[in-house]
GROMACS .gro file of C-alpha atoms in nm:
model
   81
    1UNK     CA    1  24.227  -0.733  18.798
    2UNK     CA    2  24.036  -0.657  18.562
    3UNK     CA    3  23.970  -0.335  18.689
    4UNK     CA    4  24.024  -0.098  18.408
    5UNK     CA    5  23.680  -0.225  18.281
    6UNK     CA    6  23.485  -0.028  18.527
    7UNK     CA    7  23.649   0.272  18.476
    8UNK     CA    8  23.383   0.435  18.266
    9UNK     CA    9  23.120   0.328  18.466
   10UNK     CA   10  23.330   0.657  18.752
   11UNK     CA   11  23.174   1.004  18.613
   12UNK     CA   12  22.845   0.836  18.601
   13UNK     CA   13  22.921   0.696  18.993
   14UNK     CA   14  23.001   1.059  19.090
   15UNK     CA   15  22.702   1.210  18.942
   16UNK     CA   16  22.471   0.956  19.074
   17UNK     CA   17  22.632   1.084  19.432
   18UNK     CA   18  22.660   1.432  19.391
   19UNK     CA   19  22.304   1.395  19.286
   20UNK     CA   20  22.152   1.168  19.518
   21UNK     CA   21  22.376   1.417  19.805
   22UNK     CA   22  22.216   1.737  19.699
   23UNK     CA   23  21.828   1.529  19.654
   24UNK     CA   24  21.910   1.450  20.092
   25UNK     CA   25  22.021   1.785  20.160
   26UNK     CA   26  21.743   1.916  19.960
   27UNK     CA   27  21.595   2.274  19.842
   28UNK     CA   28  21.830   2.569  19.874
   29UNK     CA   29  21.478   2.738  19.902
   30UNK     CA   30  21.361   2.410  20.271
   31UNK     CA   31  21.352   2.420  20.596
   32UNK     CA   32  21.671   2.546  20.753
   33UNK     CA   33  21.581   2.250  20.932
   34UNK     CA   34  21.628   1.974  20.676
   35UNK     CA   35  21.875   2.160  20.540
   36UNK     CA   36  22.115   2.120  20.790
   37UNK     CA   37  21.998   1.793  20.876
   38UNK     CA   38  22.037   1.652  20.533
   39UNK     CA   39  22.401   1.819  20.560
   40UNK     CA   40  22.486   1.634  20.846
   41UNK     CA   41  22.372   1.355  20.767
   42UNK     CA   42  22.566   1.382  20.434
   43UNK     CA   43  22.861   1.466  20.630
   44UNK     CA   44  22.766   1.157  20.793
   45UNK     CA   45  22.829   0.993  20.494
   46UNK     CA   46  23.132   1.153  20.328
   47UNK     CA   47  23.345   1.095  20.623
   48UNK     CA   48  23.228   0.791  20.663
   49UNK     CA   49  23.403   0.746  20.367
   50UNK     CA   50  23.667   0.921  20.360
   51UNK     CA   51  23.812   0.658  20.686
   52UNK     CA   52  23.687   0.319  20.546
   53UNK     CA   53  23.958   0.452  20.245
   54UNK     CA   54  24.244   0.552  20.516
   55UNK     CA   55  24.191   0.192  20.698
   56UNK     CA   56  24.242  -0.017  20.338
   57UNK     CA   57  24.452   0.267  20.170
   58UNK     CA   58  24.798   0.026  20.305
   59UNK     CA   59  24.580  -0.243  20.157
   60UNK     CA   60  24.448  -0.068  19.857
   61UNK     CA   61  24.813   0.103  19.765
   62UNK     CA   62  24.969  -0.308  19.802
   63UNK     CA   63  25.136  -0.165  20.141
   64UNK     CA   64  25.333  -0.379  20.297
   65UNK     CA   65  25.201  -0.445  20.656
   66UNK     CA   66  25.198  -0.816  20.915
   67UNK     CA   67  25.011  -1.056  20.927
   68UNK     CA   68  24.773  -0.937  21.160
   69UNK     CA   69  24.688  -0.629  21.050
   70UNK     CA   70  24.624  -0.714  20.675
   71UNK     CA   71  24.327  -1.006  20.749
   72UNK     CA   72  24.191  -0.766  21.053
   73UNK     CA   73  24.157  -0.498  20.675
   74UNK     CA   74  23.967  -0.834  20.557
   75UNK     CA   75  23.518  -0.880  20.470
   76UNK     CA   76  23.379  -1.201  20.530
   77UNK     CA   77  23.678  -1.292  20.766
   78UNK     CA   78  23.583  -1.605  20.923
   79UNK     CA   79  23.423  -1.761  20.487
   80UNK     CA   80  23.741  -1.754  20.239
   81UNK     CA   81  24.062  -1.591  20.362
   0.00000   0.00000   0.00000
């Protein structure tokens, strides 16, 4: 409910993610194989993040979905839901 308190940290979180991605990819003068592997890792992370947000989109935007679909998107299903 008080998620707006986290808004000031969003720019710093984005900068941290971009800087970490740059470190994983490597410097411009690194071996081409290292940059390809690093770019593959960063690309896979980005793709998995996008898939995750696509999967959770109905819950994050408060769309009306059937209970079975909502329950399949909940983490720690057996604990608190």
